[in-house]
Short mmCIF file of C-alpha atoms in Angstrom, two decimals:
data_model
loop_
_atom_site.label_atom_id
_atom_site.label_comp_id
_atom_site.label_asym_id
_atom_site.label_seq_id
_atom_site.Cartn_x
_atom_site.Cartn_y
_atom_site.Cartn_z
CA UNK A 1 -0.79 45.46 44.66
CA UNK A 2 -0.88 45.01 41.05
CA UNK A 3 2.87 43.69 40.83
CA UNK A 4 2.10 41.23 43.50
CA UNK A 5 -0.94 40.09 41.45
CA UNK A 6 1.28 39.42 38.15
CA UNK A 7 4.22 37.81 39.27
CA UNK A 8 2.23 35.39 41.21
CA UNK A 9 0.05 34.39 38.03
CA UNK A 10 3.01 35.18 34.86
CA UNK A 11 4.64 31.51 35.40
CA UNK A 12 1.51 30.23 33.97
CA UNK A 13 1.96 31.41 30.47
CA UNK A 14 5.77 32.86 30.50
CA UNK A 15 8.61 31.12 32.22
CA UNK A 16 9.54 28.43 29.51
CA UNK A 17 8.85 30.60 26.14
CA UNK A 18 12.54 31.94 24.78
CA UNK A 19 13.53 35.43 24.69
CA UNK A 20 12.47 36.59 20.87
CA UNK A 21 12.33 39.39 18.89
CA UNK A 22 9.45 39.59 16.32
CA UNK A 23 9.11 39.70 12.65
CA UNK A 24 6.20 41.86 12.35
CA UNK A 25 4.65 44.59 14.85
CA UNK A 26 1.25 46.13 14.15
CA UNK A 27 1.52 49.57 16.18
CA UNK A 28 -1.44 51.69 16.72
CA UNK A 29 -1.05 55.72 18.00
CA UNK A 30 2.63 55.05 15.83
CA UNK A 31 2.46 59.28 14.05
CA UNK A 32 4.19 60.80 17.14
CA UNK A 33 5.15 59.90 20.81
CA UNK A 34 6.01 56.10 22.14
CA UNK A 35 4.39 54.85 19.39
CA UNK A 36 6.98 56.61 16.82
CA UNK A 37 9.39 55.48 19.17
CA UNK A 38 8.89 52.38 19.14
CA UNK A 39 8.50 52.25 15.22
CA UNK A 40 11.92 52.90 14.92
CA UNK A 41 13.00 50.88 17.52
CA UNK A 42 11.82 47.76 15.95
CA UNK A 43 12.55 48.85 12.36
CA UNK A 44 15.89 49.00 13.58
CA UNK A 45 15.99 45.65 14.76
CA UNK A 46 15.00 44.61 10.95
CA UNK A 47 11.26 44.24 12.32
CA UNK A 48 8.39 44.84 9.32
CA UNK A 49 5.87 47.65 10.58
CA UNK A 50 2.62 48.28 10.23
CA UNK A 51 2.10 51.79 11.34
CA UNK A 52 -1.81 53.22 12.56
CA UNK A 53 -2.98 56.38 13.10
CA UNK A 54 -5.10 59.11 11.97
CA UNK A 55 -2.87 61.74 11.05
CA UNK A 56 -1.58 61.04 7.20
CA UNK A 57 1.11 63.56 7.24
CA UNK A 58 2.96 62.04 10.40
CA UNK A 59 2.50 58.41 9.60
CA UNK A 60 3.99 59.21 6.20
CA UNK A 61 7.00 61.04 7.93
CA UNK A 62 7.80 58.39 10.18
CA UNK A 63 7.10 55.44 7.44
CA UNK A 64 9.56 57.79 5.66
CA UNK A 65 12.12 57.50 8.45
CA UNK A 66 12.01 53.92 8.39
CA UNK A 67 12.50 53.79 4.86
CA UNK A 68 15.28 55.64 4.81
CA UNK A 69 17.11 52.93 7.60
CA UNK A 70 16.41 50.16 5.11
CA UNK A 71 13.15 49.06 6.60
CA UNK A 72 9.83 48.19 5.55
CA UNK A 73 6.54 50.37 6.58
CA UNK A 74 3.00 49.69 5.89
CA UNK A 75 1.50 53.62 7.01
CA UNK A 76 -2.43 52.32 7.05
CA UNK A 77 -4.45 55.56 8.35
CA UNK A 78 -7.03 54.93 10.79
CA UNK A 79 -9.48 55.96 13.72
CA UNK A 80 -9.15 53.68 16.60
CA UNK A 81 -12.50 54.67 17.70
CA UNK A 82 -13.89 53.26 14.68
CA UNK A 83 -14.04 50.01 14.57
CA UNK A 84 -14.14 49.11 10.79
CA UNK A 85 -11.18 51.16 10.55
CA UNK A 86 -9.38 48.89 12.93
CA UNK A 87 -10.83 45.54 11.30
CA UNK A 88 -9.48 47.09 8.01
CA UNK A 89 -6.04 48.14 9.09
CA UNK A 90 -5.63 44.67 10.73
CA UNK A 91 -6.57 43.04 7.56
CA UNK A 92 -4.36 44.93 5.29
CA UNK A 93 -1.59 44.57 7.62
CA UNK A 94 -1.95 40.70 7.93
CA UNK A 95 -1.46 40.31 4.00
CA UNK A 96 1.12 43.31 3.86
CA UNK A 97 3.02 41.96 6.27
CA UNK A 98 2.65 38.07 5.77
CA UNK A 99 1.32 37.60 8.94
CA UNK A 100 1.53 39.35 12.60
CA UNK A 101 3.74 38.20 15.16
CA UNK A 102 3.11 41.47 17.60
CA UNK A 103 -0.04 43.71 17.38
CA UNK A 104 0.70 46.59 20.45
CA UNK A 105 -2.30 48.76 21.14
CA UNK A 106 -0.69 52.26 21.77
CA UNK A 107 -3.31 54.65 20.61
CA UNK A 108 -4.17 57.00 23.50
CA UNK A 109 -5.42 60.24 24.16
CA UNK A 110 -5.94 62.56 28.16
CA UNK A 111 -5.22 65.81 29.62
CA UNK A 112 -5.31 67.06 32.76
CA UNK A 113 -8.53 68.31 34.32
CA UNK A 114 -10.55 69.29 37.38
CA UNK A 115 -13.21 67.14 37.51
CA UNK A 116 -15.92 70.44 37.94
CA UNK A 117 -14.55 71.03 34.53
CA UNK A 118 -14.80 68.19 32.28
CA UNK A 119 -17.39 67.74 29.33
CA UNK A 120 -19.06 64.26 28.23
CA UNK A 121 -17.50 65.25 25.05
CA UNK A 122 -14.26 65.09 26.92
CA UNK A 123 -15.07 61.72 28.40
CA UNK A 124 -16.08 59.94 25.52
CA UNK A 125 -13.08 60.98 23.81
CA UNK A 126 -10.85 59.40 26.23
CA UNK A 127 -13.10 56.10 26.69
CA UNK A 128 -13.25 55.82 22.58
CA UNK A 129 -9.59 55.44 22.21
CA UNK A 130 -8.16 54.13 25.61
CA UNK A 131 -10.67 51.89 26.40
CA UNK A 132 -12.90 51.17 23.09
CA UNK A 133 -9.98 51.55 20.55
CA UNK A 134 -7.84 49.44 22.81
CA UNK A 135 -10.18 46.35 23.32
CA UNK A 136 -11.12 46.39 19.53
CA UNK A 137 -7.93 46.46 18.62
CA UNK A 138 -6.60 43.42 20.60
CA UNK A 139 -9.58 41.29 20.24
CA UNK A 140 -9.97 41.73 16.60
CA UNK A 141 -6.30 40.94 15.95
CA UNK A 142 -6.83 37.97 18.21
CA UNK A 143 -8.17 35.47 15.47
CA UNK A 144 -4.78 35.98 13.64
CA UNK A 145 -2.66 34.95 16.24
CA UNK A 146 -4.94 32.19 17.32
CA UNK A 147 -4.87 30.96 13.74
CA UNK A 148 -1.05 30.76 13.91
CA UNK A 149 -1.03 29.37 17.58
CA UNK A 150 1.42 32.25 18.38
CA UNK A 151 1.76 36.07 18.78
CA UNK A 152 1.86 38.95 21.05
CA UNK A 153 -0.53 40.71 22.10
CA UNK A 154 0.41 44.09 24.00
CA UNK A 155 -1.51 46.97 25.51
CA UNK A 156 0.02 50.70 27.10
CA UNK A 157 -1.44 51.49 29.57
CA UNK A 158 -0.29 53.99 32.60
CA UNK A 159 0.86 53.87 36.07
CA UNK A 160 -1.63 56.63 35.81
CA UNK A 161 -3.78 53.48 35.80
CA UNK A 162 -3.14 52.20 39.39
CA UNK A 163 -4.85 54.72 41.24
CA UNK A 164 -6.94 57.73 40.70
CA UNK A 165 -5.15 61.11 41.02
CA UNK A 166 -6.43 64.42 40.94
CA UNK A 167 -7.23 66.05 37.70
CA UNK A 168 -6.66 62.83 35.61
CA UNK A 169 -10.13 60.80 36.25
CA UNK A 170 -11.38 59.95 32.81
CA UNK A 171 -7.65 58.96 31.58
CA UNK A 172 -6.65 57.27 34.96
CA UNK A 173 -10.11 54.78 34.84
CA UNK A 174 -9.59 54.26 31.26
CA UNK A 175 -5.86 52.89 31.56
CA UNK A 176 -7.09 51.17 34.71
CA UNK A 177 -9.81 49.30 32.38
CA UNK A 178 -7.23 48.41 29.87
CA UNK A 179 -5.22 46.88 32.72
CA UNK A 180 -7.71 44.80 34.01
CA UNK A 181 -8.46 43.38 30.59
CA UNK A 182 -5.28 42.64 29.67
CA UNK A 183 -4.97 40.76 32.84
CA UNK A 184 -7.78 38.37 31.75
CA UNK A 185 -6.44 38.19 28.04
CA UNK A 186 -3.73 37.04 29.66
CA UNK A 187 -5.37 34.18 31.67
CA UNK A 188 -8.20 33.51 29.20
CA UNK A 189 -5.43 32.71 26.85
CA UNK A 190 -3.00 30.58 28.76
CA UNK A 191 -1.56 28.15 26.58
CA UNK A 192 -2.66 29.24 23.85
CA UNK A 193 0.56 29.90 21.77
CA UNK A 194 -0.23 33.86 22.22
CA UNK A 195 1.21 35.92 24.89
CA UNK A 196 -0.02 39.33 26.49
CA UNK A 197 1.83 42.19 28.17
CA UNK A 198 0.44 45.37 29.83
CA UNK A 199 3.16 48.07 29.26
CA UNK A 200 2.51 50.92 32.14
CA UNK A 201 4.72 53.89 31.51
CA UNK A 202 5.90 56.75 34.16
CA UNK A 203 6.48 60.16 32.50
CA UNK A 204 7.61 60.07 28.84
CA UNK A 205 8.39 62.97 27.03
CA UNK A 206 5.58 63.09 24.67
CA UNK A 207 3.26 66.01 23.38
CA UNK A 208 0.83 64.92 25.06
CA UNK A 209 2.26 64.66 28.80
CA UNK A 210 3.60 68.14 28.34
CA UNK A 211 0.50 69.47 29.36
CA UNK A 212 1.37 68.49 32.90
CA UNK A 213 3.56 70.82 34.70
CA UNK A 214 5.38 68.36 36.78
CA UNK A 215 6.51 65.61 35.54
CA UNK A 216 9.14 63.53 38.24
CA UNK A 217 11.24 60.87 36.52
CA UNK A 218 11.09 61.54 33.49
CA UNK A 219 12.15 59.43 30.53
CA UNK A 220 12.41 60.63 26.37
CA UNK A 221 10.31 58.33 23.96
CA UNK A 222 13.55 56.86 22.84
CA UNK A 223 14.55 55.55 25.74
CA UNK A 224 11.17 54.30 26.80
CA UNK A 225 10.97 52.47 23.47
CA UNK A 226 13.89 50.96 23.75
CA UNK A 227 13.06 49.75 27.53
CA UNK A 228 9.85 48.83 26.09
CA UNK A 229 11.14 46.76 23.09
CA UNK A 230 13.48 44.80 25.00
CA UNK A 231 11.46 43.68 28.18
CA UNK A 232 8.86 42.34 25.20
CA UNK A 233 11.59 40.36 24.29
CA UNK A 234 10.47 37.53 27.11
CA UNK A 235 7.00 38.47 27.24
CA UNK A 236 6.45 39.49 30.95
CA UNK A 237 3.28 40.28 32.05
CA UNK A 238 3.48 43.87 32.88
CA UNK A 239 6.27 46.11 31.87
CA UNK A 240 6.22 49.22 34.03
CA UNK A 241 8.75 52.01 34.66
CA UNK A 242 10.26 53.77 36.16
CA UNK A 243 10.38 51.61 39.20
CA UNK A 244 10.43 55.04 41.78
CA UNK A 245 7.18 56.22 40.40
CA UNK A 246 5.15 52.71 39.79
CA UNK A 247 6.64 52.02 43.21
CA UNK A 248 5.48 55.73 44.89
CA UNK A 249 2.36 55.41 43.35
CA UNK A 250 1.35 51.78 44.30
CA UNK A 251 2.16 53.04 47.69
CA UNK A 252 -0.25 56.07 47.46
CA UNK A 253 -3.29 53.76 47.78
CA UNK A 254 -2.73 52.90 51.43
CA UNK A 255 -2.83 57.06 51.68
CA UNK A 256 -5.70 58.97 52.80
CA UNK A 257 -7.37 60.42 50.15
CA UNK A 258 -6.34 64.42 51.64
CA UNK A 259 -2.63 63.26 51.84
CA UNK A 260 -2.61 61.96 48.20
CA UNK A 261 -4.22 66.03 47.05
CA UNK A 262 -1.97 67.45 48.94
CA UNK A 263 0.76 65.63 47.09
CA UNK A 264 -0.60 66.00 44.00
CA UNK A 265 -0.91 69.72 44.50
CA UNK A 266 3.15 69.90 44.92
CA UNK A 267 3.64 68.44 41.02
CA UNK A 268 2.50 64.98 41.00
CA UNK A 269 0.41 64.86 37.80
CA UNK A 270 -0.91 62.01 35.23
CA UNK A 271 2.05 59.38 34.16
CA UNK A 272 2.42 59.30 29.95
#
């Protein structure tokens, strides 16, 4: 459903902009995970960073990393769920960096969990960094790009994110929310200069999707990163993978709801 909707509507801001790599990459959630990942990637690529998260120890290690490949890192620590933090980090990376070219909102947090066993703690958690931390963080590094009448703008989301799945409620609904607002950046801003991708990852081999048991398809960070930084390269709408699983699960919705547990309950679990 959701692939049908994109490819009818990404001719409207993509088809005649070249294939480019970018200069500078803000990268929130970049201490561990994709967002490492895809630190590296770029820095290897001769792309200046700007890396944001909240754990100082981490972002210093992989800042270190980049260093040490003849790169240039900008570790800026930060809550996502705070918004002055973002507005800060954004700020500090636009004059650090001379500008920003890509700003990817990566930050994201879930586990697995019965419904009859989630806390309101739990959910605002998830809705504070996938959905709040996510929106801030695109729409406050908007005015940069719009300033410069070019840029990226790029939100992860899930396939988790095209239906709900058992056990994964708060985290499916708050990639699916990030989805849908992408999808109206991405109109809202037609011919603008700036572009805007929704990256929906299968399984990646990440600390936090090894709290699922199951986990069919599977790809390492490294080479979702590098999947990830190369499909960027033309600025496509929606960047999803593995094909199988976006495929399986897009499929699942036309399921009735006991056929989709009873799949679930043989391994299927939460995507990322």
């Amino acid at each position: 459903m959701f692939s049908a909707t994109y490819g009818h509507r990404a001719p409207l801001c993509y088809d005649a902009r070249p294939s480019m790599t970018p200069k500078t990459v803000f990268l929130t959630g970049a201490s561990s995970g994709i967002g490492r990942a895809l630190a590296l990637a770029y820095a290897k690529k001769g792309v200046r960073v700007a890396l944001v998260a909240r754990r100082k120890a981490e972002l210093e290690g992989v800042a270190a990393e980049i260093r040490a490949l003849g790169g240039m890192a900008v570790p800026i620590v930060a809550d996502v769920a705070k918004v002055h933090d973002i507005e800060e980090a954004l700020r500090e990376a636009n004059d650090a960096l001379g500008g920003l070219d890509m700003v990817i909102a990566n930050a994201g947090v879930g586990s697995p969990k019965h419904a009859t066993r989630l806390t309101v703690a739990e959910v605002v958690k998830v809705v504070d960094v996938n959905v709040r931390g996510a929106f801030v963080t695109l729409v406050a590094a908007l005015p940069y790009l719009l300033e410069r009448k070019r840029g990226h703008l790029v939100g992860v989301s899930s396939l988790a994110g095209r239906r709900g799945l058992p056990q994964t409620g708060p985290y499916s609904a708050s990639k699916a929310a990030l989805t849908t607002f992408l999808e109206t950046l991405r109109l809202d801003l037609a011919g603008s200069g700036v572009r805007v991708t929704d990256v929906q990852p299968g399984f990646v081999d990440t600390e936090m999707s090894r709290a699922t048991a199951t986990r069919p398809f599977l790809w390492t960070a490294e080479r979702a990163a590098s999947h990830i930084v190369e499909e960027l390269r033309s600025a496509p709408a929606v960047v999803a993978f593995p094909r199988p699983l976006g495929a399986a699960i897009t499929a699942s919705r036309a399921l009735p709801d006991g056929w989709v547990s009873y799949l679930a309950g043989k391994g299927v679990g939460k995507p990322r």
